Amino acid sequence: MEKILFIQTGTGIDVHGQDVTKASIRAVEDAIYGNSMPGIAKSLPDQRIENMKVNVRLAVPLDRDNLNVEKVKDIIPYGTVTVDVTDGGMATSSGIILEDKQDDNDLMYIVNAAVEVGY
């Protein structure tokens, strides 16, 4: 990305099921769904929303290989989307194992996201 115009951060948690994709999607939603960028097109090359680039940075605690990056990309409504994944976030005890929630253990996954918008 040549120029970053906007950055927002978010946190997502999967309390039961140990699903790193679900926690990542929730982190990105937390970052983007409280924002509006009404003047963004005017700041992009040729003033076209199609020229927007979005980079999603995720810090995930465990199961990085189980992360479905395409599902994360699908929640970004506009632009060309890339996803960078790094170690981070947190895995901590939920205090209980619930088999009906597909828990393999008592861990909850907490993912941090930074969503960068620019061109």
Short mmCIF file of N, CA, C and O in Angstrom, two decimals:
data_model
loop_
_atom_site.label_atom_id
_atom_site.label_comp_id
_atom_site.label_asym_id
_atom_site.label_seq_id
_atom_site.Cartn_x
_atom_site.Cartn_y
_atom_site.Cartn_z
N MET A 1 0.86 -1.16 0.00
CA MET A 1 0.00 0.00 0.00
C MET A 1 0.91 1.23 0.00
O MET A 1 1.79 1.36 0.84
N GLU A 2 0.66 2.11 -0.94
CA GLU A 2 1.47 3.32 -1.08
C GLU A 2 1.15 4.36 0.00
O GLU A 2 2.04 4.99 0.56
N LYS A 3 -0.12 4.57 0.28
CA LYS A 3 -0.52 5.60 1.24
C LYS A 3 -1.68 5.07 2.10
O LYS A 3 -2.70 4.64 1.57
N ILE A 4 -1.50 5.13 3.41
CA ILE A 4 -2.56 4.74 4.34
C ILE A 4 -3.36 5.97 4.70
O ILE A 4 -2.80 6.99 5.09
N LEU A 5 -4.68 5.89 4.56
CA LEU A 5 -5.58 7.00 4.86
C LEU A 5 -6.33 6.83 6.17
O LEU A 5 -6.76 7.80 6.78
N PHE A 6 -6.51 5.60 6.59
CA PHE A 6 -7.40 5.31 7.72
C PHE A 6 -6.96 4.00 8.36
O PHE A 6 -6.64 3.04 7.65
N ILE A 7 -6.92 3.95 9.68
CA ILE A 7 -6.64 2.71 10.41
C ILE A 7 -7.64 2.61 11.56
O ILE A 7 -7.84 3.58 12.28
N GLN A 8 -8.21 1.45 11.70
CA GLN A 8 -9.10 1.20 12.83
C GLN A 8 -8.74 -0.16 13.41
O GLN A 8 -8.32 -1.06 12.67
N THR A 9 -8.90 -0.31 14.71
CA THR A 9 -8.55 -1.56 15.37
C THR A 9 -9.77 -2.19 16.02
O THR A 9 -10.76 -1.51 16.31
N GLY A 10 -9.69 -3.48 16.24
CA GLY A 10 -10.78 -4.19 16.87
C GLY A 10 -10.31 -5.46 17.55
O GLY A 10 -9.19 -5.93 17.33
N THR A 11 -11.18 -6.01 18.36
CA THR A 11 -10.92 -7.25 19.08
C THR A 11 -12.09 -8.20 18.88
O THR A 11 -13.24 -7.77 18.89
N GLY A 12 -11.79 -9.46 18.68
CA GLY A 12 -12.83 -10.47 18.52
C GLY A 12 -12.53 -11.68 19.38
O GLY A 12 -11.36 -12.06 19.55
N ILE A 13 -13.57 -12.28 19.91
CA ILE A 13 -13.41 -13.41 20.82
C ILE A 13 -14.32 -14.57 20.39
O ILE A 13 -15.48 -14.36 20.06
N ASP A 14 -13.77 -15.77 20.43
CA ASP A 14 -14.58 -16.98 20.34
C ASP A 14 -14.45 -17.66 21.70
O ASP A 14 -13.40 -18.22 22.03
N VAL A 15 -15.50 -17.55 22.52
CA VAL A 15 -15.45 -18.05 23.89
C VAL A 15 -15.49 -19.58 23.92
O VAL A 15 -14.84 -20.20 24.74
N HIS A 16 -16.25 -20.18 23.02
CA HIS A 16 -16.35 -21.64 22.97
C HIS A 16 -16.20 -22.12 21.55
O HIS A 16 -16.71 -21.52 20.62
N GLY A 17 -15.47 -23.21 21.38
CA GLY A 17 -15.28 -23.82 20.07
C GLY A 17 -13.89 -23.67 19.51
O GLY A 17 -13.53 -24.32 18.54
N GLN A 18 -13.11 -22.77 20.07
CA GLN A 18 -11.71 -22.58 19.65
C GLN A 18 -11.60 -22.35 18.14
O GLN A 18 -10.79 -22.96 17.45
N ASP A 19 -12.42 -21.45 17.62
CA ASP A 19 -12.46 -21.15 16.19
C ASP A 19 -11.75 -19.82 15.92
O ASP A 19 -12.31 -18.75 16.13
N VAL A 20 -10.52 -19.92 15.43
CA VAL A 20 -9.72 -18.72 15.18
C VAL A 20 -10.31 -17.87 14.06
O VAL A 20 -10.17 -16.64 14.07
N THR A 21 -11.00 -18.47 13.11
CA THR A 21 -11.65 -17.71 12.03
C THR A 21 -12.80 -16.89 12.59
O THR A 21 -12.95 -15.71 12.26
N LYS A 22 -13.62 -17.49 13.43
CA LYS A 22 -14.75 -16.77 14.02
C LYS A 22 -14.25 -15.58 14.84
O LYS A 22 -14.78 -14.47 14.75
N ALA A 23 -13.21 -15.78 15.65
CA ALA A 23 -12.65 -14.69 16.46
C ALA A 23 -12.05 -13.60 15.56
O ALA A 23 -12.20 -12.41 15.84
N SER A 24 -11.43 -13.99 14.46
CA SER A 24 -10.83 -13.02 13.52
C SER A 24 -11.90 -12.19 12.83
O SER A 24 -11.76 -10.96 12.69
N ILE A 25 -12.96 -12.83 12.39
CA ILE A 25 -14.06 -12.11 11.75
C ILE A 25 -14.68 -11.11 12.73
O ILE A 25 -14.95 -9.96 12.38
N ARG A 26 -14.87 -11.54 13.96
CA ARG A 26 -15.43 -10.63 14.96
C ARG A 26 -14.50 -9.44 15.23
O ARG A 26 -14.96 -8.32 15.45
N ALA A 27 -13.19 -9.66 15.19
CA ALA A 27 -12.23 -8.57 15.39
C ALA A 27 -12.30 -7.56 14.26
O ALA A 27 -12.29 -6.34 14.49
N VAL A 28 -12.40 -8.05 13.02
CA VAL A 28 -12.50 -7.14 11.87
C VAL A 28 -13.84 -6.40 11.90
O VAL A 28 -13.89 -5.19 11.65
N GLU A 29 -14.91 -7.10 12.21
CA GLU A 29 -16.21 -6.43 12.32
C GLU A 29 -16.18 -5.35 13.39
O GLU A 29 -16.72 -4.26 13.20
N ASP A 30 -15.54 -5.64 14.52
CA ASP A 30 -15.42 -4.65 15.58
C ASP A 30 -14.67 -3.41 15.08
O ASP A 30 -15.02 -2.29 15.43
N ALA A 31 -13.68 -3.63 14.23
CA ALA A 31 -12.89 -2.52 13.70
C ALA A 31 -13.66 -1.68 12.69
O ALA A 31 -13.54 -0.46 12.68
N ILE A 32 -14.47 -2.31 11.83
CA ILE A 32 -15.05 -1.56 10.71
C ILE A 32 -16.50 -1.13 10.89
O ILE A 32 -16.92 -0.15 10.27
N TYR A 33 -17.28 -1.82 11.70
CA TYR A 33 -18.72 -1.56 11.69
C TYR A 33 -19.17 -0.34 12.47
O TYR A 33 -20.33 0.03 12.40
N GLY A 34 -18.27 0.33 13.16
CA GLY A 34 -18.65 1.57 13.82
C GLY A 34 -18.12 2.79 13.09
O GLY A 34 -18.04 3.87 13.67
N ASN A 35 -17.77 2.62 11.83
CA ASN A 35 -17.12 3.69 11.08
C ASN A 35 -17.83 3.96 9.76
O ASN A 35 -18.42 3.08 9.16
N SER A 36 -17.70 5.21 9.33
CA SER A 36 -18.16 5.59 8.00
C SER A 36 -17.06 6.45 7.39
O SER A 36 -16.44 7.25 8.09
N MET A 37 -16.81 6.26 6.12
CA MET A 37 -15.78 7.03 5.43
C MET A 37 -16.39 7.74 4.23
O MET A 37 -16.09 7.41 3.08
N PRO A 38 -17.26 8.70 4.44
CA PRO A 38 -17.99 9.30 3.33
C PRO A 38 -17.12 10.01 2.30
O PRO A 38 -17.49 10.10 1.14
N GLY A 39 -15.95 10.46 2.67
CA GLY A 39 -15.09 11.17 1.72
C GLY A 39 -13.97 10.33 1.17
O GLY A 39 -13.08 10.85 0.48
N ILE A 40 -13.99 9.03 1.40
CA ILE A 40 -12.87 8.18 1.01
C ILE A 40 -12.63 8.19 -0.50
O ILE A 40 -11.49 8.25 -0.95
N ALA A 41 -13.67 8.13 -1.29
CA ALA A 41 -13.48 8.06 -2.75
C ALA A 41 -12.72 9.28 -3.26
O ALA A 41 -11.87 9.17 -4.14
N LYS A 42 -12.97 10.45 -2.67
CA LYS A 42 -12.29 11.66 -3.11
C LYS A 42 -10.80 11.62 -2.81
O LYS A 42 -10.03 12.37 -3.41
N SER A 43 -10.39 10.77 -1.89
CA SER A 43 -8.98 10.66 -1.52
C SER A 43 -8.24 9.58 -2.29
O SER A 43 -7.03 9.46 -2.18
N LEU A 44 -8.96 8.78 -3.06
CA LEU A 44 -8.37 7.68 -3.80
C LEU A 44 -7.98 8.10 -5.22
O LEU A 44 -8.55 9.04 -5.75
N PRO A 45 -7.04 7.39 -5.83
CA PRO A 45 -6.68 7.69 -7.22
C PRO A 45 -7.91 7.66 -8.12
O PRO A 45 -8.76 6.77 -8.01
N ASP A 46 -8.02 8.64 -8.98
CA ASP A 46 -9.14 8.80 -9.92
C ASP A 46 -10.47 8.95 -9.19
O ASP A 46 -11.53 8.81 -9.80
N GLN A 47 -10.42 9.17 -7.89
CA GLN A 47 -11.61 9.32 -7.05
C GLN A 47 -12.60 8.17 -7.24
O GLN A 47 -13.81 8.36 -7.31
N ARG A 48 -12.04 6.95 -7.29
CA ARG A 48 -12.85 5.75 -7.52
C ARG A 48 -12.67 4.77 -6.36
O ARG A 48 -11.54 4.40 -6.04
N ILE A 49 -13.77 4.34 -5.79
CA ILE A 49 -13.75 3.39 -4.68
C ILE A 49 -13.08 2.08 -5.08
O ILE A 49 -12.50 1.38 -4.25
N GLU A 50 -13.10 1.76 -6.36
CA GLU A 50 -12.48 0.54 -6.85
C GLU A 50 -10.96 0.56 -6.66
O GLU A 50 -10.30 -0.48 -6.71
N ASN A 51 -10.38 1.74 -6.46
CA ASN A 51 -8.94 1.86 -6.28
C ASN A 51 -8.51 1.77 -4.82
O ASN A 51 -7.33 1.91 -4.51
N MET A 52 -9.45 1.51 -3.95
CA MET A 52 -9.14 1.38 -2.53
C MET A 52 -8.46 0.04 -2.25
O MET A 52 -8.84 -0.99 -2.81
N LYS A 53 -7.46 0.09 -1.39
CA LYS A 53 -6.81 -1.12 -0.90
C LYS A 53 -7.05 -1.21 0.60
O LYS A 53 -7.05 -0.20 1.30
N VAL A 54 -7.28 -2.42 1.05
CA VAL A 54 -7.52 -2.67 2.47
C VAL A 54 -6.57 -3.77 2.91
O VAL A 54 -6.53 -4.85 2.31
N ASN A 55 -5.79 -3.48 3.94
CA ASN A 55 -4.94 -4.50 4.52
C ASN A 55 -5.42 -4.80 5.93
O ASN A 55 -5.52 -3.90 6.76
N VAL A 56 -5.72 -6.06 6.16
CA VAL A 56 -6.17 -6.52 7.47
C VAL A 56 -4.99 -7.21 8.13
O VAL A 56 -4.42 -8.14 7.58
N ARG A 57 -4.63 -6.70 9.30
CA ARG A 57 -3.57 -7.32 10.10
C ARG A 57 -4.21 -8.02 11.29
O ARG A 57 -4.96 -7.39 12.03
N LEU A 58 -3.93 -9.31 11.43
CA LEU A 58 -4.51 -10.10 12.51
C LEU A 58 -3.42 -10.66 13.42
O LEU A 58 -2.42 -11.20 12.93
N ALA A 59 -3.62 -10.54 14.72
CA ALA A 59 -2.75 -11.17 15.70
C ALA A 59 -3.56 -12.31 16.33
O ALA A 59 -4.52 -12.05 17.05
N VAL A 60 -3.18 -13.53 16.01
CA VAL A 60 -3.94 -14.70 16.45
C VAL A 60 -3.12 -15.52 17.45
O VAL A 60 -1.91 -15.66 17.29
N PRO A 61 -3.79 -16.08 18.47
CA PRO A 61 -3.05 -16.77 19.53
C PRO A 61 -2.63 -18.19 19.19
O PRO A 61 -1.54 -18.61 19.56
N LEU A 62 -3.50 -18.95 18.53
CA LEU A 62 -3.25 -20.37 18.25
C LEU A 62 -3.94 -20.74 16.95
O LEU A 62 -4.75 -19.99 16.41
N ASP A 63 -3.63 -21.94 16.47
CA ASP A 63 -4.32 -22.52 15.31
C ASP A 63 -4.25 -21.65 14.06
O ASP A 63 -5.21 -21.59 13.27
N ARG A 64 -3.14 -21.00 13.88
CA ARG A 64 -2.96 -20.13 12.72
C ARG A 64 -3.26 -20.86 11.40
O ARG A 64 -3.81 -20.28 10.47
N ASP A 65 -2.91 -22.13 11.33
CA ASP A 65 -3.15 -22.92 10.12
C ASP A 65 -4.64 -23.16 9.87
O ASP A 65 -5.03 -23.50 8.76
N ASN A 66 -5.48 -22.99 10.89
CA ASN A 66 -6.92 -23.18 10.74
C ASN A 66 -7.65 -21.91 10.33
O ASN A 66 -8.86 -21.94 10.11
N LEU A 67 -6.94 -20.80 10.24
CA LEU A 67 -7.57 -19.52 9.88
C LEU A 67 -7.98 -19.54 8.41
O LEU A 67 -7.16 -19.77 7.52
N ASN A 68 -9.25 -19.28 8.15
CA ASN A 68 -9.76 -19.19 6.78
C ASN A 68 -9.69 -17.72 6.35
O ASN A 68 -10.61 -16.94 6.62
N VAL A 69 -8.61 -17.37 5.69
CA VAL A 69 -8.36 -15.99 5.27
C VAL A 69 -9.43 -15.51 4.30
O VAL A 69 -9.84 -14.33 4.33
N GLU A 70 -9.93 -16.37 3.45
CA GLU A 70 -10.95 -15.97 2.48
C GLU A 70 -12.24 -15.52 3.17
O GLU A 70 -12.89 -14.57 2.73
N LYS A 71 -12.61 -16.20 4.25
CA LYS A 71 -13.81 -15.78 5.00
C LYS A 71 -13.60 -14.41 5.63
O LYS A 71 -14.54 -13.61 5.71
N VAL A 72 -12.40 -14.14 6.09
CA VAL A 72 -12.09 -12.82 6.65
C VAL A 72 -12.18 -11.77 5.55
O VAL A 72 -12.79 -10.71 5.72
N LYS A 73 -11.60 -12.03 4.39
CA LYS A 73 -11.64 -11.09 3.26
C LYS A 73 -13.08 -10.79 2.84
O LYS A 73 -13.39 -9.66 2.47
N ASP A 74 -13.93 -11.79 2.90
CA ASP A 74 -15.31 -11.64 2.42
C ASP A 74 -16.12 -10.60 3.20
O ASP A 74 -17.12 -10.09 2.68
N ILE A 75 -15.74 -10.26 4.41
CA ILE A 75 -16.54 -9.29 5.16
C ILE A 75 -16.16 -7.85 4.86
O ILE A 75 -16.87 -6.93 5.28
N ILE A 76 -15.08 -7.64 4.09
CA ILE A 76 -14.70 -6.28 3.69
C ILE A 76 -15.48 -5.96 2.42
O ILE A 76 -15.32 -6.63 1.39
N PRO A 77 -16.35 -4.95 2.46
CA PRO A 77 -17.28 -4.73 1.34
C PRO A 77 -16.67 -4.12 0.08
O PRO A 77 -17.23 -4.29 -1.00
N TYR A 78 -15.56 -3.40 0.19
CA TYR A 78 -14.99 -2.71 -0.97
C TYR A 78 -13.48 -2.84 -0.97
O TYR A 78 -12.86 -3.02 0.07
N GLY A 79 -12.91 -2.68 -2.16
CA GLY A 79 -11.46 -2.61 -2.29
C GLY A 79 -10.81 -3.96 -2.53
O GLY A 79 -11.43 -5.01 -2.47
N THR A 80 -9.52 -3.87 -2.79
CA THR A 80 -8.68 -5.05 -2.91
C THR A 80 -8.15 -5.36 -1.52
O THR A 80 -7.52 -4.51 -0.89
N VAL A 81 -8.40 -6.57 -1.04
CA VAL A 81 -8.12 -6.91 0.35
C VAL A 81 -6.95 -7.88 0.45
O VAL A 81 -6.90 -8.88 -0.25
N THR A 82 -6.03 -7.55 1.36
CA THR A 82 -4.96 -8.47 1.74
C THR A 82 -5.06 -8.71 3.24
O THR A 82 -5.60 -7.89 3.98
N VAL A 83 -4.52 -9.85 3.66
CA VAL A 83 -4.54 -10.20 5.09
C VAL A 83 -3.14 -10.62 5.50
O VAL A 83 -2.54 -11.49 4.87
N ASP A 84 -2.63 -9.99 6.55
CA ASP A 84 -1.36 -10.37 7.16
C ASP A 84 -1.67 -10.97 8.53
O ASP A 84 -2.44 -10.40 9.29
N VAL A 85 -1.05 -12.10 8.82
CA VAL A 85 -1.31 -12.79 10.08
C VAL A 85 0.00 -12.92 10.86
O VAL A 85 1.04 -13.27 10.29
N THR A 86 -0.08 -12.62 12.13
CA THR A 86 1.08 -12.73 13.01
C THR A 86 0.66 -13.41 14.31
O THR A 86 -0.53 -13.50 14.61
N ASP A 87 1.62 -13.88 15.05
CA ASP A 87 1.33 -14.44 16.36
C ASP A 87 0.96 -13.30 17.31
O ASP A 87 1.52 -12.21 17.23
N GLY A 88 0.02 -13.55 18.18
CA GLY A 88 -0.40 -12.53 19.13
C GLY A 88 -1.74 -12.88 19.71
O GLY A 88 -2.12 -14.05 19.77
N GLY A 89 -2.50 -11.87 20.08
CA GLY A 89 -3.79 -12.12 20.70
C GLY A 89 -3.62 -12.84 22.01
O GLY A 89 -2.59 -12.71 22.69
N MET A 90 -4.60 -13.63 22.37
CA MET A 90 -4.54 -14.35 23.64
C MET A 90 -5.41 -15.59 23.59
O MET A 90 -6.48 -15.58 22.99
N ALA A 91 -4.94 -16.63 24.23
CA ALA A 91 -5.76 -17.81 24.52
C ALA A 91 -5.78 -17.91 26.03
O ALA A 91 -4.72 -17.95 26.68
N THR A 92 -6.97 -17.92 26.59
CA THR A 92 -7.10 -17.98 28.05
C THR A 92 -8.30 -18.86 28.40
O THR A 92 -9.14 -19.13 27.55
N SER A 93 -8.37 -19.26 29.62
CA SER A 93 -9.43 -20.16 30.04
C SER A 93 -10.79 -19.47 30.04
O SER A 93 -10.93 -18.35 30.52
N SER A 94 -11.79 -20.18 29.53
CA SER A 94 -13.17 -19.72 29.63
C SER A 94 -13.78 -20.19 30.96
O SER A 94 -14.86 -19.75 31.33
N GLY A 95 -13.09 -21.09 31.62
CA GLY A 95 -13.56 -21.59 32.90
C GLY A 95 -14.45 -22.81 32.82
O GLY A 95 -14.83 -23.37 33.85
N ILE A 96 -14.81 -23.22 31.59
CA ILE A 96 -15.73 -24.35 31.44
C ILE A 96 -15.57 -24.96 30.05
O ILE A 96 -15.28 -24.28 29.08
N ILE A 97 -15.76 -26.25 29.96
CA ILE A 97 -15.81 -26.95 28.67
C ILE A 97 -17.26 -27.30 28.40
O ILE A 97 -17.92 -27.94 29.22
N LEU A 98 -17.76 -26.83 27.25
CA LEU A 98 -19.14 -27.11 26.86
C LEU A 98 -19.12 -27.95 25.58
O LEU A 98 -18.83 -27.45 24.50
N GLU A 99 -19.43 -29.22 25.73
CA GLU A 99 -19.40 -30.12 24.58
C GLU A 99 -20.41 -29.71 23.51
O GLU A 99 -20.16 -29.86 22.32
N ASP A 100 -21.58 -29.16 23.93
CA ASP A 100 -22.59 -28.77 22.95
C ASP A 100 -22.15 -27.54 22.14
O ASP A 100 -22.77 -27.21 21.13
N LYS A 101 -21.08 -26.87 22.56
CA LYS A 101 -20.50 -25.74 21.82
C LYS A 101 -19.24 -26.16 21.07
O LYS A 101 -18.46 -25.33 20.62
N GLN A 102 -19.03 -27.47 20.96
CA GLN A 102 -17.89 -28.06 20.26
C GLN A 102 -16.55 -27.70 20.88
O GLN A 102 -15.52 -27.62 20.19
N ASP A 103 -16.52 -27.47 22.19
CA ASP A 103 -15.26 -27.21 22.87
C ASP A 103 -14.38 -28.44 22.85
O ASP A 103 -14.82 -29.54 23.19
N ASP A 104 -13.11 -28.26 22.45
CA ASP A 104 -12.10 -29.31 22.58
C ASP A 104 -11.38 -29.18 23.92
O ASP A 104 -10.76 -30.12 24.40
N ASN A 105 -11.45 -27.96 24.49
CA ASN A 105 -10.80 -27.66 25.75
C ASN A 105 -11.51 -26.43 26.34
O ASN A 105 -12.54 -26.02 25.82
N ASP A 106 -10.94 -25.84 27.38
CA ASP A 106 -11.60 -24.69 28.01
C ASP A 106 -11.08 -23.34 27.50
O ASP A 106 -11.38 -22.31 28.09
N LEU A 107 -10.33 -23.34 26.41
CA LEU A 107 -9.73 -22.08 25.94
C LEU A 107 -10.72 -21.21 25.16
O LEU A 107 -11.56 -21.72 24.42
N MET A 108 -10.59 -19.91 25.36
CA MET A 108 -11.25 -18.94 24.49
C MET A 108 -10.14 -18.24 23.72
O MET A 108 -9.04 -18.03 24.23
N TYR A 109 -10.44 -17.92 22.45
CA TYR A 109 -9.46 -17.27 21.58
C TYR A 109 -9.81 -15.80 21.44
O TYR A 109 -10.95 -15.46 21.12
N ILE A 110 -8.82 -14.95 21.66
CA ILE A 110 -8.97 -13.51 21.51
C ILE A 110 -8.02 -13.05 20.41
O ILE A 110 -6.81 -13.29 20.48
N VAL A 111 -8.58 -12.42 19.38
CA VAL A 111 -7.80 -11.96 18.21
C VAL A 111 -7.86 -10.45 18.14
O VAL A 111 -8.91 -9.85 18.37
N ASN A 112 -6.74 -9.84 17.82
CA ASN A 112 -6.67 -8.38 17.59
C ASN A 112 -6.55 -8.13 16.10
O ASN A 112 -5.86 -8.87 15.39
N ALA A 113 -7.21 -7.08 15.64
CA ALA A 113 -7.17 -6.72 14.22
C ALA A 113 -6.85 -5.23 14.06
O ALA A 113 -7.29 -4.41 14.85
N ALA A 114 -6.09 -4.93 13.01
CA ALA A 114 -5.90 -3.56 12.55
C ALA A 114 -6.28 -3.55 11.09
O ALA A 114 -5.77 -4.37 10.30
N VAL A 115 -7.21 -2.68 10.72
CA VAL A 115 -7.67 -2.60 9.34
C VAL A 115 -7.16 -1.28 8.77
O VAL A 115 -7.53 -0.20 9.23
N GLU A 116 -6.31 -1.38 7.75
CA GLU A 116 -5.71 -0.22 7.10
C GLU A 116 -6.38 0.01 5.75
O GLU A 116 -6.54 -0.93 4.97
N VAL A 117 -6.77 1.25 5.50
CA VAL A 117 -7.42 1.60 4.23
C VAL A 117 -6.56 2.66 3.55
O VAL A 117 -6.12 3.62 4.18
N GLY A 118 -6.35 2.49 2.28
CA GLY A 118 -5.56 3.44 1.52
C GLY A 118 -5.53 3.08 0.05
O GLY A 118 -6.47 2.53 -0.50
N TYR A 119 -4.40 3.35 -0.56
CA TYR A 119 -4.22 3.00 -1.98
C TYR A 119 -2.75 2.74 -2.26
O TYR A 119 -1.89 2.96 -1.46
#
